[in-house]
Short mmCIF file of C-alpha atoms and ligand atoms in Angstrom, two decimals:
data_model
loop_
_atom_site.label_atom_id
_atom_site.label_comp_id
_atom_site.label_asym_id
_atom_site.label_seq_id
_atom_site.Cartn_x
_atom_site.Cartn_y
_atom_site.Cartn_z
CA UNK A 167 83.45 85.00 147.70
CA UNK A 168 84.38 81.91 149.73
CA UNK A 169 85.44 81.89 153.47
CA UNK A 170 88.67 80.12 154.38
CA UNK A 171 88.65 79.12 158.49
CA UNK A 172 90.91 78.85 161.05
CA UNK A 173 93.48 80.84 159.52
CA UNK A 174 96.89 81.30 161.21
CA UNK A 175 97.48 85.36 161.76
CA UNK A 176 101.45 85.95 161.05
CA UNK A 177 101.68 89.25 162.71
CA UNK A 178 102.83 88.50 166.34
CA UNK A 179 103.99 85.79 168.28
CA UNK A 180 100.29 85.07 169.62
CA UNK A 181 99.95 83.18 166.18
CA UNK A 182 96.00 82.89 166.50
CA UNK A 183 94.64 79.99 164.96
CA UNK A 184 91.10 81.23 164.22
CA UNK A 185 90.88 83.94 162.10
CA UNK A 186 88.29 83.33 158.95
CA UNK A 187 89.32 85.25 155.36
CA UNK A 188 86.72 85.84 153.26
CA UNK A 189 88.44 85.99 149.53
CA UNK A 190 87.16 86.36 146.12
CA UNK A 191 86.27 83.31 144.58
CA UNK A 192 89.69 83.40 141.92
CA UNK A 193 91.84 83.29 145.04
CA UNK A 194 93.36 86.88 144.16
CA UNK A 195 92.07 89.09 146.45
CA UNK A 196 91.16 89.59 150.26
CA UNK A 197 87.63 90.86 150.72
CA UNK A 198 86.69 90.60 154.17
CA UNK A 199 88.89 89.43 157.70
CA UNK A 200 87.35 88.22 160.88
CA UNK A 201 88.67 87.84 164.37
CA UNK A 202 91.87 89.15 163.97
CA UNK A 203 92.74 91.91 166.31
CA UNK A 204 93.02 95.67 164.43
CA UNK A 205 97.27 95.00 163.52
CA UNK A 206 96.68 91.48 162.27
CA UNK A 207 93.64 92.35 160.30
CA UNK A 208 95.47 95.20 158.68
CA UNK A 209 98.01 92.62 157.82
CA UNK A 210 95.71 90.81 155.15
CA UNK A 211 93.83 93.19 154.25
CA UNK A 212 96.54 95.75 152.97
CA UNK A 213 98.02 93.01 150.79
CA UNK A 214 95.56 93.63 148.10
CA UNK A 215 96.38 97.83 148.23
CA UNK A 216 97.69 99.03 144.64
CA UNK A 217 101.16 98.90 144.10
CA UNK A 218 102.31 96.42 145.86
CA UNK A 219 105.93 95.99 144.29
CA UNK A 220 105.93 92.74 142.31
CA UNK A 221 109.43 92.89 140.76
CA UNK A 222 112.96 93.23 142.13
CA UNK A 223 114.15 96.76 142.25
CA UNK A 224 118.14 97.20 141.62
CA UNK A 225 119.32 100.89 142.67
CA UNK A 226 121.17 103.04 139.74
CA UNK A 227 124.24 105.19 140.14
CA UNK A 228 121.66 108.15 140.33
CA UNK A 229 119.66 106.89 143.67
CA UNK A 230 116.66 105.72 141.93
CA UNK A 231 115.84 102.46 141.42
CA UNK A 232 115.02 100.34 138.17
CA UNK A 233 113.28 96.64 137.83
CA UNK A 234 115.22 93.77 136.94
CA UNK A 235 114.12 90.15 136.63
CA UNK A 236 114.41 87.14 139.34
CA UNK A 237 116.97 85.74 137.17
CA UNK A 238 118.97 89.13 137.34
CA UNK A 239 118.64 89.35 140.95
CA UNK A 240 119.51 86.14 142.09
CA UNK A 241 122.95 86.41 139.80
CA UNK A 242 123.79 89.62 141.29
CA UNK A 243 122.58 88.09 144.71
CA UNK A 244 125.02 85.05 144.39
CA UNK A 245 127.92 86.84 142.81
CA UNK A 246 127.52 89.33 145.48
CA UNK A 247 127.94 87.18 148.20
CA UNK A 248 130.79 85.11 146.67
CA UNK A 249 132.57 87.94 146.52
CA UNK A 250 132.03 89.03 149.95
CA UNK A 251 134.48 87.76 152.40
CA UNK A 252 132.22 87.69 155.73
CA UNK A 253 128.54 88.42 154.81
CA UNK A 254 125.82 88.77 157.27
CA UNK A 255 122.50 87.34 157.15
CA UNK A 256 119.97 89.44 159.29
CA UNK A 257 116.58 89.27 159.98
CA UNK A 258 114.27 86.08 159.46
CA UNK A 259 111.76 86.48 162.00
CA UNK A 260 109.03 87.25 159.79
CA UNK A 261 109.14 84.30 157.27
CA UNK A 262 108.89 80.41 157.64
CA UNK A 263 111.16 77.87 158.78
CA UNK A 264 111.40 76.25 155.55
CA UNK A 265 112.91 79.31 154.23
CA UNK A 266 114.94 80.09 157.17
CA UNK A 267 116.26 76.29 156.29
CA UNK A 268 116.95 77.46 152.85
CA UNK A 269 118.71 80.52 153.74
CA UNK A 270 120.86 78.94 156.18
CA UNK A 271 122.09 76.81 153.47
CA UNK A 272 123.36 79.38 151.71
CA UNK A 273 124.58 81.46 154.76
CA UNK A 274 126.88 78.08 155.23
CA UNK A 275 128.09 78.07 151.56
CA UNK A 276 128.66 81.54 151.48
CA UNK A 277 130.71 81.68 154.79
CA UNK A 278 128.68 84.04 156.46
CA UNK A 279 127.14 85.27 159.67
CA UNK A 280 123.29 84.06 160.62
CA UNK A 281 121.25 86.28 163.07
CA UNK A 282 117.41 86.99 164.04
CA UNK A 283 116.08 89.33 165.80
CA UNK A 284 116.50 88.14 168.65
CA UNK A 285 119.75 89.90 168.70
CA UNK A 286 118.15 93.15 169.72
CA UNK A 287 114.87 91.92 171.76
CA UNK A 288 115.21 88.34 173.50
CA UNK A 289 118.81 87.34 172.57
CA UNK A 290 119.23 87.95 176.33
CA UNK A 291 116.74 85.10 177.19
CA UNK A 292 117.60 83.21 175.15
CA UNK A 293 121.04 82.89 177.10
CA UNK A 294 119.81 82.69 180.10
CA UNK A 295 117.65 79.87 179.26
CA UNK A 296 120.86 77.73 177.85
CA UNK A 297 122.83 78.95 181.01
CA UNK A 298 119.75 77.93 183.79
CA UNK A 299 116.99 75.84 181.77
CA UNK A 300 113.02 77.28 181.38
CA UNK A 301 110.28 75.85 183.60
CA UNK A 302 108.04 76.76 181.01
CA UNK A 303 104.72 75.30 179.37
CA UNK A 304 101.96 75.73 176.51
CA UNK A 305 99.87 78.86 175.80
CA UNK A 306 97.17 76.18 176.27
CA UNK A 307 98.01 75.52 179.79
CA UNK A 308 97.93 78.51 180.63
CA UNK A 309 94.61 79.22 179.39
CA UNK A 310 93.04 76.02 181.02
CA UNK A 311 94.83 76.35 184.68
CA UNK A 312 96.66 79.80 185.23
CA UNK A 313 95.45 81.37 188.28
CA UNK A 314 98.35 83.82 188.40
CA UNK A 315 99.72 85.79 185.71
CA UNK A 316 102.40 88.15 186.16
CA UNK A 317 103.32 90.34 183.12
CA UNK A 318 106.96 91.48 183.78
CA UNK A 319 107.99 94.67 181.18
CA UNK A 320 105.80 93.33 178.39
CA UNK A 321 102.75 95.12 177.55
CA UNK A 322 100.49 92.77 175.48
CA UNK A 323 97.76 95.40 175.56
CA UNK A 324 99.11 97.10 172.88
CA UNK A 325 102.48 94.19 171.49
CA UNK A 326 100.08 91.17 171.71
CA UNK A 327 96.32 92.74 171.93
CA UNK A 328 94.61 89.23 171.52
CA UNK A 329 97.19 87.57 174.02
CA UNK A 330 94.30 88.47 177.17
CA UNK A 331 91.42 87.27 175.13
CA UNK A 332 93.01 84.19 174.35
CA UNK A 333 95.52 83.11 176.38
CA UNK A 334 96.08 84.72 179.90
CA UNK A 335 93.74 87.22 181.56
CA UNK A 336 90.16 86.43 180.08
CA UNK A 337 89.56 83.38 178.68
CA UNK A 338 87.47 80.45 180.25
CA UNK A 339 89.64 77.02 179.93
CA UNK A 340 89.13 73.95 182.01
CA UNK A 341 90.75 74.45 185.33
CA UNK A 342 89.49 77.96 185.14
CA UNK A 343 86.19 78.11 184.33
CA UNK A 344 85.83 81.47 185.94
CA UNK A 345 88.25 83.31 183.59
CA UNK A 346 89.06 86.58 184.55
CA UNK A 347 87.32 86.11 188.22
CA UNK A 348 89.56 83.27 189.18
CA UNK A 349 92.69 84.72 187.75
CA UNK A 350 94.62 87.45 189.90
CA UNK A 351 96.62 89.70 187.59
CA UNK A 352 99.87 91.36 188.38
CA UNK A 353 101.64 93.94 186.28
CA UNK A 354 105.60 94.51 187.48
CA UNK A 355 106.91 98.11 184.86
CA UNK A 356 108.14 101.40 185.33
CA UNK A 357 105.41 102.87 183.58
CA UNK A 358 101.46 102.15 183.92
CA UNK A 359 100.93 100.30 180.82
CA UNK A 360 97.15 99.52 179.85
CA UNK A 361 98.25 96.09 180.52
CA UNK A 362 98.95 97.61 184.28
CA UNK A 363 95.12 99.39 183.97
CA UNK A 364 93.81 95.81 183.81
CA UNK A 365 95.56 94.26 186.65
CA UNK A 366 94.68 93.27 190.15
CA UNK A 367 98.27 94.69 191.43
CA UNK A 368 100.23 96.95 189.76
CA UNK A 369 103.98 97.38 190.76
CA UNK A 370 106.06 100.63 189.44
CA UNK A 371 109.70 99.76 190.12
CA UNK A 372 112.15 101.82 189.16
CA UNK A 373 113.87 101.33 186.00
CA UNK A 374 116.50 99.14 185.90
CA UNK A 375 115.85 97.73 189.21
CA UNK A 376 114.10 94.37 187.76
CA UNK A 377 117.61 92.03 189.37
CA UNK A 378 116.97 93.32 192.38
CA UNK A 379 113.09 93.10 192.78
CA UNK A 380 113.61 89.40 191.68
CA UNK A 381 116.20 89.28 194.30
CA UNK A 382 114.20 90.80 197.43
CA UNK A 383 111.10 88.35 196.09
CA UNK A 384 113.03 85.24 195.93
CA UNK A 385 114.42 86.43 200.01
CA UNK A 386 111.12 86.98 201.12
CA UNK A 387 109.84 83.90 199.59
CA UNK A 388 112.22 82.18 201.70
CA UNK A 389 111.11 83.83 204.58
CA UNK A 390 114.02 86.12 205.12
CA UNK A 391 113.70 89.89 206.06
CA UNK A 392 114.03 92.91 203.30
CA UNK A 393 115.07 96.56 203.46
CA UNK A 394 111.63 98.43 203.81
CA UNK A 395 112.40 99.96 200.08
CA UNK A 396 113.63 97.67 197.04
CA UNK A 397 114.30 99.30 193.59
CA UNK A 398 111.09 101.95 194.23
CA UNK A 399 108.89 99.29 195.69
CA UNK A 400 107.84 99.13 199.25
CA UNK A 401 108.37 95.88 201.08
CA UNK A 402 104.26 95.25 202.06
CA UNK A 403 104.15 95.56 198.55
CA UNK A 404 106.67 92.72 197.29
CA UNK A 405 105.19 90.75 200.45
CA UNK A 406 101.96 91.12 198.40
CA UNK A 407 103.36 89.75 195.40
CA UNK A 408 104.83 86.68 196.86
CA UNK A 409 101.44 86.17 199.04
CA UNK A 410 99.58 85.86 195.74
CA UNK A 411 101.46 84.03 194.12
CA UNK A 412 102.25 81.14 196.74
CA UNK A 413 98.23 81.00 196.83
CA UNK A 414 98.20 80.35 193.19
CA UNK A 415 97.75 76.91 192.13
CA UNK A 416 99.36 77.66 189.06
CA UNK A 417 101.45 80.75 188.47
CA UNK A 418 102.35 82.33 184.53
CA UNK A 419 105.24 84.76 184.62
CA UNK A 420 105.00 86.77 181.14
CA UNK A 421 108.16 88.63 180.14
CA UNK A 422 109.01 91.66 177.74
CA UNK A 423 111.93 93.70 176.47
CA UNK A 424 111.55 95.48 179.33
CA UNK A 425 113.26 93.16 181.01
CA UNK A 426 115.37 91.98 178.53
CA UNK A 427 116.83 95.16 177.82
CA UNK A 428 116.78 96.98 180.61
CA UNK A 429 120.31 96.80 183.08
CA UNK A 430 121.39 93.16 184.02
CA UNK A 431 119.95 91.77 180.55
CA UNK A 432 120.50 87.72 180.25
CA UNK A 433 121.00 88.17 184.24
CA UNK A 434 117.78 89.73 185.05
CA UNK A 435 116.08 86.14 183.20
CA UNK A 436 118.16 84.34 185.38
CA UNK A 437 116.62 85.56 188.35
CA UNK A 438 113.15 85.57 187.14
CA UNK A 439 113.75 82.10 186.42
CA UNK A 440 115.44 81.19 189.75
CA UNK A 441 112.17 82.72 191.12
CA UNK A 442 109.85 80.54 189.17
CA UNK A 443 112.24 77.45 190.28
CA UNK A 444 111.76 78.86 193.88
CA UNK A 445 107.87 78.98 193.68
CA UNK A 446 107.63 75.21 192.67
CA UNK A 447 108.48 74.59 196.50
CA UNK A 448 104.63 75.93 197.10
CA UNK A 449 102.97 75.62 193.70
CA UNK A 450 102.96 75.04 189.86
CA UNK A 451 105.20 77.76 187.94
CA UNK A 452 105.99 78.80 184.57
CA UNK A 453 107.46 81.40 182.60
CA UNK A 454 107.04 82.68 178.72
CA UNK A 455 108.83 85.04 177.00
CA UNK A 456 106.65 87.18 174.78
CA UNK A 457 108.26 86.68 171.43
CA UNK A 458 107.05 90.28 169.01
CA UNK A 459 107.09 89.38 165.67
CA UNK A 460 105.40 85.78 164.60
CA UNK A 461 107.85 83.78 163.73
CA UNK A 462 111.15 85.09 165.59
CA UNK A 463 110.35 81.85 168.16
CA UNK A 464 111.25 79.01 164.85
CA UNK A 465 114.21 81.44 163.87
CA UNK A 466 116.16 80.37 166.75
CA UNK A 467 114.50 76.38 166.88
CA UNK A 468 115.96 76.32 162.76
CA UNK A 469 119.49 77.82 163.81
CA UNK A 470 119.17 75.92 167.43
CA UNK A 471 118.75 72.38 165.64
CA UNK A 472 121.24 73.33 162.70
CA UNK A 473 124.12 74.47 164.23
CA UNK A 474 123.36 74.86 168.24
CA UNK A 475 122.82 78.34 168.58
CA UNK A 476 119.81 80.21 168.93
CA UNK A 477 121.42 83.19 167.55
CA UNK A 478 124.40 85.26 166.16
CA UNK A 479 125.98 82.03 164.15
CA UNK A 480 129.47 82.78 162.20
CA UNK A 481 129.74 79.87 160.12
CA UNK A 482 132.43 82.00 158.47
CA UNK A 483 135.08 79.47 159.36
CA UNK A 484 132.88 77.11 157.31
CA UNK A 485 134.21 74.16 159.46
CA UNK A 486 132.60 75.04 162.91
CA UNK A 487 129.86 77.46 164.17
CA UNK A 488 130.89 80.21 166.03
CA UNK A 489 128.37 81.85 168.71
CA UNK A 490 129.99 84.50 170.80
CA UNK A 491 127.38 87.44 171.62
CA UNK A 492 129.32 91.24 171.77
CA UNK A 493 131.61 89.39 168.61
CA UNK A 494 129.36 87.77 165.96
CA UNK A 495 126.01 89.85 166.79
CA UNK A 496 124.74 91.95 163.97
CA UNK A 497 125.32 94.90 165.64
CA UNK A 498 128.85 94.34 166.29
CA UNK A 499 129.63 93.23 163.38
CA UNK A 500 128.48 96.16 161.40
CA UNK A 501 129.02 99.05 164.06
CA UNK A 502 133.11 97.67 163.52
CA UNK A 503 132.71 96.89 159.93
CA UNK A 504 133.94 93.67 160.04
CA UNK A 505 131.12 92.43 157.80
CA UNK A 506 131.55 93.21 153.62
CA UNK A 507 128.06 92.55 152.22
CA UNK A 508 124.47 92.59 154.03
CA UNK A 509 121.34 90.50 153.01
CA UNK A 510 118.29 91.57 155.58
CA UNK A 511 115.55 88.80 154.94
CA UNK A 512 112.01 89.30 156.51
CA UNK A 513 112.63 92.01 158.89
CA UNK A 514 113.53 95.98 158.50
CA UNK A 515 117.57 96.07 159.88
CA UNK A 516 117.47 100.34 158.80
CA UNK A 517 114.52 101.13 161.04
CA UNK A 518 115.65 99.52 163.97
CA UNK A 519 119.02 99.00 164.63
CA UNK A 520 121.54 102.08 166.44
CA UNK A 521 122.79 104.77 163.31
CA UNK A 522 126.64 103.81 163.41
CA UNK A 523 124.87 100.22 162.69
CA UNK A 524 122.65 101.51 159.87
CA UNK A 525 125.54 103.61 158.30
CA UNK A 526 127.66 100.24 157.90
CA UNK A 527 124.71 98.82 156.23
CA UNK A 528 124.23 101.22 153.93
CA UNK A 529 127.73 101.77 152.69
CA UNK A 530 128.18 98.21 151.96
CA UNK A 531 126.50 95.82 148.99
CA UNK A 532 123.20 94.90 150.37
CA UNK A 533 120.30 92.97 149.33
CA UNK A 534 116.99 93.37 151.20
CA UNK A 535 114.41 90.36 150.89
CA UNK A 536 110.95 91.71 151.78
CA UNK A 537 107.07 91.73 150.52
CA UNK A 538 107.10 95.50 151.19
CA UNK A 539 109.10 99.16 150.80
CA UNK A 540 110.76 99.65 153.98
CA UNK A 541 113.67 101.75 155.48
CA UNK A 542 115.53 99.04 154.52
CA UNK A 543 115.23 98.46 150.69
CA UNK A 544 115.26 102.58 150.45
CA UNK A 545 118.77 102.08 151.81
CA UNK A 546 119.73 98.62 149.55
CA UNK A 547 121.09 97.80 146.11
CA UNK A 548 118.84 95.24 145.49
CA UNK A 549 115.00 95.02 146.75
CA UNK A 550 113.84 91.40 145.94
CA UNK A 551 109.78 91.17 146.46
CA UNK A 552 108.55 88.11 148.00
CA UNK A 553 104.99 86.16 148.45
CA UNK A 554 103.91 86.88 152.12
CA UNK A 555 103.71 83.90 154.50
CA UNK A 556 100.69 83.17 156.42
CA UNK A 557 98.71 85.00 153.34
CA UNK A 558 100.07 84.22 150.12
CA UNK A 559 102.12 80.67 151.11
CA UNK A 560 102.28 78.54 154.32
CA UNK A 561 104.47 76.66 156.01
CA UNK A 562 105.73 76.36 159.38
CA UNK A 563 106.05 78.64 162.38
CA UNK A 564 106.65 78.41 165.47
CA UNK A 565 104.46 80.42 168.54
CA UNK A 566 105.62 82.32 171.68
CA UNK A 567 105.51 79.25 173.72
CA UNK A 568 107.09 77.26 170.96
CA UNK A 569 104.36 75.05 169.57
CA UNK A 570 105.36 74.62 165.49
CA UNK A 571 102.00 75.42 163.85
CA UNK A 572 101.54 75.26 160.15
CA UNK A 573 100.12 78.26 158.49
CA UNK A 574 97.83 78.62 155.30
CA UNK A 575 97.80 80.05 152.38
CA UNK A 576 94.60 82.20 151.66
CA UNK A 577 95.23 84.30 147.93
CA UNK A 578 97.50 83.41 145.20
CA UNK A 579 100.89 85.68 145.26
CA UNK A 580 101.14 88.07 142.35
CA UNK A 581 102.13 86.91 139.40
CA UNK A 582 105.92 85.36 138.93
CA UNK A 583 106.75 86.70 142.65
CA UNK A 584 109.11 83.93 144.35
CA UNK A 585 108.35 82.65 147.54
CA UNK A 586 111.37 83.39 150.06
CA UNK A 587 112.41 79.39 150.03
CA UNK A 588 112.17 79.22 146.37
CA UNK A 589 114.10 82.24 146.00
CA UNK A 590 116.74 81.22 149.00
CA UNK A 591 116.80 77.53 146.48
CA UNK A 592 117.46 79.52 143.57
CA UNK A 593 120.47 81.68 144.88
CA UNK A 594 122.06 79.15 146.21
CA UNK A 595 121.69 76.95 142.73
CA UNK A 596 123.41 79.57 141.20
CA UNK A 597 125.91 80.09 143.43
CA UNK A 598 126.67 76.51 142.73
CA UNK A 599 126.79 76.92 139.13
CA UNK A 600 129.49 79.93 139.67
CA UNK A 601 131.49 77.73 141.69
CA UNK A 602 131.67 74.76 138.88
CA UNK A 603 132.19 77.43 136.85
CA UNK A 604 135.50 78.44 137.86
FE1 SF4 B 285 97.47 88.48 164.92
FE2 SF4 B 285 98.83 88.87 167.19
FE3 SF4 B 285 96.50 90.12 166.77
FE4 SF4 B 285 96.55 87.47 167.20
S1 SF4 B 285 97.15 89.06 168.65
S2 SF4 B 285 95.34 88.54 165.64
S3 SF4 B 285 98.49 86.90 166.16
S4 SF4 B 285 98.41 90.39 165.61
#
């Protein structure tokens, strides 16, 4: 075998840098992982399992499915979407940006609609940081001077289990050479998380009530007087929080779906980052969202820098991008059928998205682009196999705190699979060639 260091784990939006892969010495298989937490080591070493699918599977007009070639899929992939008048482009968080480059080309030619999953986790921040700006910084800062770290509806305990170790509660960087002793940890949910079992302060609020804790902190931080109760929490205990933190020397607020999904949405990240403004009157202050899967962060940079929108892009009027969340979200669009063909790329639409959502999906041509069997290719026409990035190809991906870092390539793909940029490439070739055609 030969060891390959400092690989890049594409599981979550930690994106360690310094996992080692032991492979065999033809490059085919993964023998051994270290340093990856229990999810991201799974990640590699399941790739070599037996029967991984390693040819595109078109469904028959009896439910099961039968293997076609590349050459097969891409045609009925490009004639598919020329024939579509709106088609929707879902998914991409768990690829590179090169592809997601790729695929927006043909999203563009194809008049369609682009979205990530951001739609259903951070889309939310994501507004609020275009509407107030993000005092933000590195996960590297934080690891070399956070003295305060406030996780905020996230649990990384179990969504980001190296995040601790790395990045936030543990580790020993310059400014805090102490690591865990100098830090002060404070856990804001409505449930006790095992994030919450390792803080120094843990605050239950109730649920919901995340606008208004922000609200009663930012009063008291001015100096102003409270109601004794605020959304479940006692008003020593908000006093608390602010006390810490204006003792910090540098505060890290770490946010979750919990607050990005829970009443208020977008709003609720404006507040939490009107806080952080408000604690740079007494010290340093930052906050992160915690991005889930690895590459959902470059998603939004490759749509951001294309067309100006992190998410939900209609490019269906082909002159102009459209971004209008509630109208040209994925959700929307299918729970109102206003979308005529589906192509999930890199993420699993079936599993996760509301039934009346799902439904649409499934009753319309679809093509699902994915290494794997998921609930999503069970419910396609067309399953296209793909190399997996991060294991089988590289290229570039962006982390939590948005830092672009290029991943490796450990093992060869199977034989003849297409990576998802060469296949993206290939579609849209063809769809040129249909077009000169006629
Ligand atoms: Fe991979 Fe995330 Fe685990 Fe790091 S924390 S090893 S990026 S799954």
């Amino acid at each position: 075998t030969k060891t390959i260091k400092n690989v890049i784990c594409t599981f979550c939006g930690t994106l360690c840098d310094d996992l080692e892969v032991d492979v065999t010495d033809d490059e085919k298989k993964i023998v051994t992982v270290r340093n990856a937490c229990a999810i991201g080591a799974e990640k590699y070493l399941h790739v070599s399992n037996p029967g991984r699918v390693v040819l595109p599977r078109m469904r028959q007009a009896d439910g099961t499915y039968k293997d076609v070639s590349y050459d097969e899929a891409i045609d009925f992939t490009a004639k598919t979407l020329l024939k579509s008048k709106k088609p929707l482009f879902y998914g991409w968080s768990s690829t590179n940006c090169e592809a997601i480059s790729a695929g927006n080309v043909l999203a563009e030619k194809t008049g369609g609609v682009i979205d990530n999953c951001a739609t259903v986790c951070h889309g939310s921040s994501l507004l609020a940081i275009q509407d107030t700006g993000v005092p933000s910084c590195t996960l590297g800062e934080v690891k070399n001077r956070a003295d305060r770290i406030i996780f905020w509806g996230c649990n990384p305990a179990h969504a980001h289990p190296r995040h601790m170790s790395r990045y936030s509660i543990f580790p020993r960087g310059f400014f805090s050479a102490k690591g865990q002793k100098g830090r002060k940890i404070i856990c804001v949910d409505c449930r006790e998380t095992d994030t919450a079992k390792v803080a120094d302060t843990f605050v239950r609020i109730k649920q919901s009530y995340d606008y208004e804790i922000f609200d009663a902190l930012r009063t008291l931080l001015r100096g102003e007087d409270i109601p004794d109760e605020v959304g479940g929490v006692p008003k020593e205990k908000l006093q608390e929080v602010i006390d810490i933190c204006k003792s910090g020397r540098f505060v890290t607020l770490f946010f979750g779906m919990g607050l990005t999904h829970t009443l208020g949405r977008n709003h609720n990240i404006d507040a939490g980052i009107n806080l952080i403004r408000d604690l740079n009157d007494y010290t340093k202050a930052v906050l992160i969202a915690m991005r889930g899967h690895y590459n959902v962060t470059g998603a939004g940079q490759v749509l951001g820098w294309q067309y100006g929108f992190p998410f939900a892009c209609d490019l269906s009027r082909l002159t102009m991008a459209r971004h209008n969340p509630g109208e040209t979200t994925s959700v929307d669009l299918l729970v109102r059928k206003e979308v005529d063909a589906c192509v999930v790329i890199a993420s699993d639409l079936a599993a996760h998205f509301p039934f009346e959502a799902t439904r649409t999906m499934a009753h319309i041509p679809t093509i699902t682009i994915d290494p794997h069997i998921s609930m999503s290719t069970e419910l396609s026409d067309l399953h296209i196999p793909v190399a997996i990035v991060g294991v089988e190809v590289g290229g570039c991906c962006y982390r939590m705190d948005n830092v672009p870092i290029e991943t490796r390539k450990c093992i060869d793909a199977p034989d003849g699979v297409l990576t998802d940029e060469e296949l993206f490439k290939r579609i849209s070739a063809r769809v040129d060639e249909i077009l000169a055609e006629n």
